[in-house]
Short mmCIF file of C-alpha atoms in Angstrom, two decimals:
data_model
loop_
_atom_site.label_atom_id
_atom_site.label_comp_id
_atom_site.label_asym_id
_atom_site.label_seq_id
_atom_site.Cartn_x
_atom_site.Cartn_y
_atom_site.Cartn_z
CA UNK O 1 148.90 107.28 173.15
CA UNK O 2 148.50 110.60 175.21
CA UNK O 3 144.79 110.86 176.46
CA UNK O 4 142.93 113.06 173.61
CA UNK O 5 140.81 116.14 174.17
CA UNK O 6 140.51 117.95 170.94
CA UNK O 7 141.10 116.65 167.53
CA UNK O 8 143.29 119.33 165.18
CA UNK O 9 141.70 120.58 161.68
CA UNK O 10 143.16 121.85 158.12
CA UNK O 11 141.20 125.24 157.83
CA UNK O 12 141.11 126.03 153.96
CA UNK O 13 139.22 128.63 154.02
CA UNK O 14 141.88 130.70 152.39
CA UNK O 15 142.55 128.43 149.94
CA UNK O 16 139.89 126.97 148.40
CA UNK O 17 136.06 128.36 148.16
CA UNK O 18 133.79 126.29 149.68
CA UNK O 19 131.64 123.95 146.74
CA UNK O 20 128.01 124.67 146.39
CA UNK O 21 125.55 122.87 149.44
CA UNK O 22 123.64 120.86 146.79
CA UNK O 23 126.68 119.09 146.42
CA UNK O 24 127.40 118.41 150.23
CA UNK O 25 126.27 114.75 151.52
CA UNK O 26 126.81 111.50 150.89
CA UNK O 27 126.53 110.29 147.57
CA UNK O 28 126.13 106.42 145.79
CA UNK O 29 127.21 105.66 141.97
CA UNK O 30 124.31 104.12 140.77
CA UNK O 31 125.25 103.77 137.16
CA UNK O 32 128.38 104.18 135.22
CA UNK O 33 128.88 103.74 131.77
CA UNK O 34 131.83 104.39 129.46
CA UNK O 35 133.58 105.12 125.89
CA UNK O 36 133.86 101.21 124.95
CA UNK O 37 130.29 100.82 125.97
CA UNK O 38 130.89 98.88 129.40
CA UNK O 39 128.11 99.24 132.14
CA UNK O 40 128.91 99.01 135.68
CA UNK O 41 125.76 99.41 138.23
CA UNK O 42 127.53 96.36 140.58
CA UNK O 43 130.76 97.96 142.27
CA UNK O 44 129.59 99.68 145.19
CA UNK O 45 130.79 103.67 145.22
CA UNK O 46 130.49 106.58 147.70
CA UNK O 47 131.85 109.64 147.69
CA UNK O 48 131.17 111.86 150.01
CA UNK O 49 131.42 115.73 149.85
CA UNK O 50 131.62 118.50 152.50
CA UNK O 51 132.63 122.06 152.43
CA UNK O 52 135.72 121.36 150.65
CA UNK O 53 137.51 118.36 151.27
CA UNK O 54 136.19 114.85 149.73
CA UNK O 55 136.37 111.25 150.19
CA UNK O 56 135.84 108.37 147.72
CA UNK O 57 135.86 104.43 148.18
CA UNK O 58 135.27 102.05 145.35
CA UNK O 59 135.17 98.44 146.30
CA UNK O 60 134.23 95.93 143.45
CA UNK O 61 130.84 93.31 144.33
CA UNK O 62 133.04 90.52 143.26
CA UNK O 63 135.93 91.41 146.11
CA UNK O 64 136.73 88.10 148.25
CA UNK O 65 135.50 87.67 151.87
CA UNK O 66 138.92 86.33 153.19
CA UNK O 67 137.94 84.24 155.61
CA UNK O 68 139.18 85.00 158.74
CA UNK O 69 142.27 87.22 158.57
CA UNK O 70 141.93 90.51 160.44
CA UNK O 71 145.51 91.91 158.86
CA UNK O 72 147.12 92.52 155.87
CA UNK O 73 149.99 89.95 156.92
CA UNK O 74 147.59 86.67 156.96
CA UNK O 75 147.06 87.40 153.09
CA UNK O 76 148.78 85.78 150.05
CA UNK O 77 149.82 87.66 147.37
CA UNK O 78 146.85 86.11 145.28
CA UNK O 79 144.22 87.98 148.09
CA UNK O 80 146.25 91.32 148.01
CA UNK O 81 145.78 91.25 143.88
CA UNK O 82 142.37 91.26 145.05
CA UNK O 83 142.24 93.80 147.16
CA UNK O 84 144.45 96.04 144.49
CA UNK O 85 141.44 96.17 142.25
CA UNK O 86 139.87 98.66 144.97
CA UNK O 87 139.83 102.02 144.49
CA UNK O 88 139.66 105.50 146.42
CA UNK O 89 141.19 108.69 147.37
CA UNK O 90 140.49 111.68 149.22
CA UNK O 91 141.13 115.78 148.40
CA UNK O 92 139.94 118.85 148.15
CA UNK O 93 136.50 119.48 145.42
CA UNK O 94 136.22 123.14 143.74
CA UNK O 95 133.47 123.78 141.32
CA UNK O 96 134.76 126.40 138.72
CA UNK O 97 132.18 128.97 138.29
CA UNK O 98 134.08 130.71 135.71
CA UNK O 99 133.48 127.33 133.78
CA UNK O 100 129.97 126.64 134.14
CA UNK O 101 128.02 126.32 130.81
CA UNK O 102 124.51 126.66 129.77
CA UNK O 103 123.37 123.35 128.07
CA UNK O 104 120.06 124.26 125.74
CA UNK O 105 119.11 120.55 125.98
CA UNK O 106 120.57 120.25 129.09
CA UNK O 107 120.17 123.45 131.24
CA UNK O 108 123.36 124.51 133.66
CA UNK O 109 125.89 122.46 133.78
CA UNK O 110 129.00 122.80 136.11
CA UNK O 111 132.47 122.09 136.15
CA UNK O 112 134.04 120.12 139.09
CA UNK O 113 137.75 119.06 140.10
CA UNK O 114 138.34 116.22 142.44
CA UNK O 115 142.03 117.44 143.20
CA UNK O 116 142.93 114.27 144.88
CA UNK O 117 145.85 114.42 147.55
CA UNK O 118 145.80 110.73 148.73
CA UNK O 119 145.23 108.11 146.52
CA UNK O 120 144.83 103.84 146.94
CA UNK O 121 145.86 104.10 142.68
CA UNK O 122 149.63 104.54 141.83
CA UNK O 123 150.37 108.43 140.60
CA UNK O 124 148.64 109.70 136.87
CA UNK O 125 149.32 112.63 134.70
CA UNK O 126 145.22 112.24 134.13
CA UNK O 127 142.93 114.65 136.16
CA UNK O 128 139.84 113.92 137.49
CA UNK O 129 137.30 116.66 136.49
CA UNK O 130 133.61 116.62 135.12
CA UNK O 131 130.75 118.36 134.58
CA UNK O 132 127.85 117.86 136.60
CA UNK O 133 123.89 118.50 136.05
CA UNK O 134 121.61 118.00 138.54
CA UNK O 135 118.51 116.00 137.76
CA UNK O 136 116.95 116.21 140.91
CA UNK O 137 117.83 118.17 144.38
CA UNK O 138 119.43 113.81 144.90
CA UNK O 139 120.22 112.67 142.18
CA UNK O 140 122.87 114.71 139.77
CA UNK O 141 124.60 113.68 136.58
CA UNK O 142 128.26 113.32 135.94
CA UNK O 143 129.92 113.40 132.24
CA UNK O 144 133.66 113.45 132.04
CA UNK O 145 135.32 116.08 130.12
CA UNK O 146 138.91 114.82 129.68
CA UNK O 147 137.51 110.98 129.47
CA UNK O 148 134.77 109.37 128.28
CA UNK O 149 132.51 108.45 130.73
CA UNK O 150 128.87 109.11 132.57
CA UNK O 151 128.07 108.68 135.89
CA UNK O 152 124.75 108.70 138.39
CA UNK O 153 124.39 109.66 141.83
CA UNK O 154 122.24 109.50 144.12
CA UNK O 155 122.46 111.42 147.41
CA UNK O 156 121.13 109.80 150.91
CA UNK O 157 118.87 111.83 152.70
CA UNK O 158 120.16 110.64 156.16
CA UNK O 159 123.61 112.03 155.50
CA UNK O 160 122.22 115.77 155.23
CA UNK O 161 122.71 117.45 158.39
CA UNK O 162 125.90 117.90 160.45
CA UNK O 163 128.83 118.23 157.91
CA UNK O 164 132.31 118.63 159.16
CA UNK O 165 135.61 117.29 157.85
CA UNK O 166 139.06 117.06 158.98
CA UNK O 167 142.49 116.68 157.26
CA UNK O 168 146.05 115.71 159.20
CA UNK O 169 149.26 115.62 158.36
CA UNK O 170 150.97 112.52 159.39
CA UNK O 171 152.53 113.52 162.66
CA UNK O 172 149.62 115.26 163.50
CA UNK O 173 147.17 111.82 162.87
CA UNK O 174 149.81 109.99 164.70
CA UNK O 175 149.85 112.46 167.68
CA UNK O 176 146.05 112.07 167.92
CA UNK O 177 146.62 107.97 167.91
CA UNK O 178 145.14 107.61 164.23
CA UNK O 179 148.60 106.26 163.01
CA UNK O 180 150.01 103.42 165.01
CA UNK O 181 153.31 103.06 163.19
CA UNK O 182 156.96 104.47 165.01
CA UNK O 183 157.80 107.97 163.74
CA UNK O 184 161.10 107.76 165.16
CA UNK O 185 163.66 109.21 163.07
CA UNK O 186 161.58 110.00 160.20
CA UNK O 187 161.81 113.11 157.78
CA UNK O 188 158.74 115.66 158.84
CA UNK O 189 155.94 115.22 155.99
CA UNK O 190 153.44 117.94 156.13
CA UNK O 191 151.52 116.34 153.19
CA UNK O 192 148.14 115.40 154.52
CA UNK O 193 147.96 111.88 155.33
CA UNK O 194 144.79 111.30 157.28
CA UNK O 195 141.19 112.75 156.58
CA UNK O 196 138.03 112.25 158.48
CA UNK O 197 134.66 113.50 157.05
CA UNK O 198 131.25 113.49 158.66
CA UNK O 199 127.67 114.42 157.04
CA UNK O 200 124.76 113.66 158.72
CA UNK O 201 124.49 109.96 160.07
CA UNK O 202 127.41 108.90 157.71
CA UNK O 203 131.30 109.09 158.21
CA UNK O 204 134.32 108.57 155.66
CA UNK O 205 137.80 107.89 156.86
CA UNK O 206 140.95 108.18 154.55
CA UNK O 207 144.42 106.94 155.56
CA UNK O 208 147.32 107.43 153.09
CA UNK O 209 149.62 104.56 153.27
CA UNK O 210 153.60 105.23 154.45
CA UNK O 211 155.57 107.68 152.65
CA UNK O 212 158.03 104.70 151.91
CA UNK O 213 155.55 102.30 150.41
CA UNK O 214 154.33 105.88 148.43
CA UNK O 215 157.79 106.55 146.97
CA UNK O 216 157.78 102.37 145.66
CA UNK O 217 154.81 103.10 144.03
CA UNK O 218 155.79 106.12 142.12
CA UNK O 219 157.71 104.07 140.20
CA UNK O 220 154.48 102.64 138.68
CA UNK O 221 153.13 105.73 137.91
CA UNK O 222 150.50 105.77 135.42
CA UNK O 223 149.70 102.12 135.66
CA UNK O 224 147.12 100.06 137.93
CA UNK O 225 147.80 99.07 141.46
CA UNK O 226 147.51 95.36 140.70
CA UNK O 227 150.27 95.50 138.39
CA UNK O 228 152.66 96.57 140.94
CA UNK O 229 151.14 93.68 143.44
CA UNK O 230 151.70 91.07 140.61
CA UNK O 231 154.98 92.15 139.99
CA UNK O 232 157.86 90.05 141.16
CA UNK O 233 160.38 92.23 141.80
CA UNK O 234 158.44 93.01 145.18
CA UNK O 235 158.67 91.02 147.87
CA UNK O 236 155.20 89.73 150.15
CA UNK O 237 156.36 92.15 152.49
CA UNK O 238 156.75 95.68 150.45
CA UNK O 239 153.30 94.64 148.46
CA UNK O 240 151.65 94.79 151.97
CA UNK O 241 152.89 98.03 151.98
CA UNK O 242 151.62 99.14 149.32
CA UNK O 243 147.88 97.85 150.27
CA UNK O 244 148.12 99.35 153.58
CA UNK O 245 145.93 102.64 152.88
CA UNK O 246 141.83 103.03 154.51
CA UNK O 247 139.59 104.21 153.53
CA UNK O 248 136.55 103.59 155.37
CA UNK O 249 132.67 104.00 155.04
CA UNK O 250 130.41 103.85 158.30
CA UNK O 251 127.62 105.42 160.65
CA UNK O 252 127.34 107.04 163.84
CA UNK O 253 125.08 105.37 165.66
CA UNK O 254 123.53 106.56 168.88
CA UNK O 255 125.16 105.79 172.30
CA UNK O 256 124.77 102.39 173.00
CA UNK O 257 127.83 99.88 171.36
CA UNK O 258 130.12 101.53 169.29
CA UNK O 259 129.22 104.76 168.30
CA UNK O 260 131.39 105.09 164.80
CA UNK O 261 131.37 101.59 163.06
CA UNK O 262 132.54 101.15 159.98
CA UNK O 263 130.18 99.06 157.17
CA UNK O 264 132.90 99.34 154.18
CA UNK O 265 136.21 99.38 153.69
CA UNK O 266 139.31 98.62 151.59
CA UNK O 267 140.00 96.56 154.78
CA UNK O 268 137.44 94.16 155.03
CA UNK O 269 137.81 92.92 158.34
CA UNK O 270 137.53 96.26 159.35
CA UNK O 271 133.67 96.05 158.64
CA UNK O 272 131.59 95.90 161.12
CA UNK O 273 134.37 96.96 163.50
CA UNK O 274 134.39 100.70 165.79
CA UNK O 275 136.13 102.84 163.86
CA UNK O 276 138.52 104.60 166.47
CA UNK O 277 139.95 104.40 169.81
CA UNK O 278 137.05 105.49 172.30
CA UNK O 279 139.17 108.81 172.96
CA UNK O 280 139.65 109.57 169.51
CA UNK O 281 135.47 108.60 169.22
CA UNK O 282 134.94 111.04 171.91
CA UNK O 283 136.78 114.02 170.16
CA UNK O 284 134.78 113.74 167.49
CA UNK O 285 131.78 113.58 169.08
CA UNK O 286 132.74 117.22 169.96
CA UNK O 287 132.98 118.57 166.34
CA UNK O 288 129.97 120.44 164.92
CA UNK O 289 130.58 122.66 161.95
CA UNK O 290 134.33 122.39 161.01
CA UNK O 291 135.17 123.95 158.64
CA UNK O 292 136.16 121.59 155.44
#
């Protein structure tokens, strides 16, 4: 990898208004509840919101510790079922003002879009928007409008501050050293592929598996990630694939030891591990308010 100096950004300014700042931070699911009455306060969800651009990890309480592997190849097929009922994805957030309703019981009430453009979950036809009512300045309410469902979340006050996010396309990530894989003779994707996002002490990182594994799972569009991991027709080697996607919860930490170390992720063995090469560390200890 070619010595790093600056770190390349996705300005969408032009694209995409920037959401409201009571939304911006880092926020945990406390409760969820849905249409068949099931009540989930044990999986342990984050999203995290900037300017723009979001991230989103959902890793069940009951996920397995795996002992010692430190790579997806040390894992039977039974572990990576596991691991497939994780959850996550990363886009862009836009709160539709033309939308917004007045609740009388309920006061204002607004309308959000998670328009996700990476995604641990094969492909859906369903989109992910909700309305949204704040309870407190921390804690705001989410009701979904094209499913049945309520959520609760509760904003940390350590991840208000610095916000900045980032988001690469795949031969930009790789020429930073974020991707480790060969390039070599494959077609230019401009998709993004890699986002980082940073608010206050927290960081989120979001890495979009290969474009081939991607196309083997459109094929199961519509259906849950663990069904394509069960399914026989795929070989140890292409379900590996498939689980190869990040995404990444951790803090930044002052200067002694590693600096950005990750506490969750949809790699376990990443936990408790730095979460970048030092130069790629040190370029984003050089960000302040990117835009995202």
């Amino acid at each position: 990898m070619a010595r790093m100096t600056s770190l390349p950004y996705d300005d969408q300014r032009a694209t995409a208004p920037p959401v409201p700042q009571a939304y911006r931070g880092l926020w945990r699911r406390t409760l969820l509840t849905t249409g068949d009455g099931r009540i989930d306060r044990e999986t342990r969800v984050f999203w995290m919101q900037t300017e723009r651009l979001h991230i989103d990890i959902r890793v069940p309480a009951a996920r397995g510790t795996f002992g010692a592997a430190s790579a997806l190849a040390a894992l039977t097929r039974e572990q990576l079922i596991d691991l497939a009922a994780q959850m996550g994805f990363a886009g862009m957030t836009t709160v539709d003002e033309a939308a917004v309703v007045v609740d009388p019981a309920d006061g204002r009430l607004d309308r959000c879009t998670w328009h996700r453009q990476i995604d641990f979950s094969p492909p859906s036809d369903a989109r992910d928007l909700g309305t949204m009512r704040f309870e407190t300045p921390h804690v705001v309410l989410e009701d979904g409008i094209e499913a049945v469902y309520h959520e609760r979340w509760e904003r940390d006050p350590a991840s208000l501050g610095l916000t900045w996010a980032v988001r690469l396309s795949r031969e930009a990530a790789h020429a930073a050293g974020l991707l480790a894989d060969d390039l070599d003779g494959a077609a230019r994707d401009d998709a993004p592929s890699v986002f980082i996002a940073r608010c206050g002490d927290f960081f989120m990182l979001a890495r979009s598996r290969s474009p081939r594994a991607q196309a083997v799972l459109a094929s199961y569009r519509g259906k849950r990630l663990a069904e394509a991991v069960r399914d026989p027709a795929l070989d140890i080697d292409h379900v590996r694939a498939l689980l190869d996607f990040e995404i990444s919860l951790g803090r930044v930490r002052g200067n002694d030891g590693a600096r950005w170390t990750i506490e969750l992720s949809t790699l376990p063995w990443r936990e408790g591990q730095p979460a970048f090469a030092d130069a790629v560390s040190a370029a984003l200890d050089r960000l302040q308010a990117t835009p995202g």
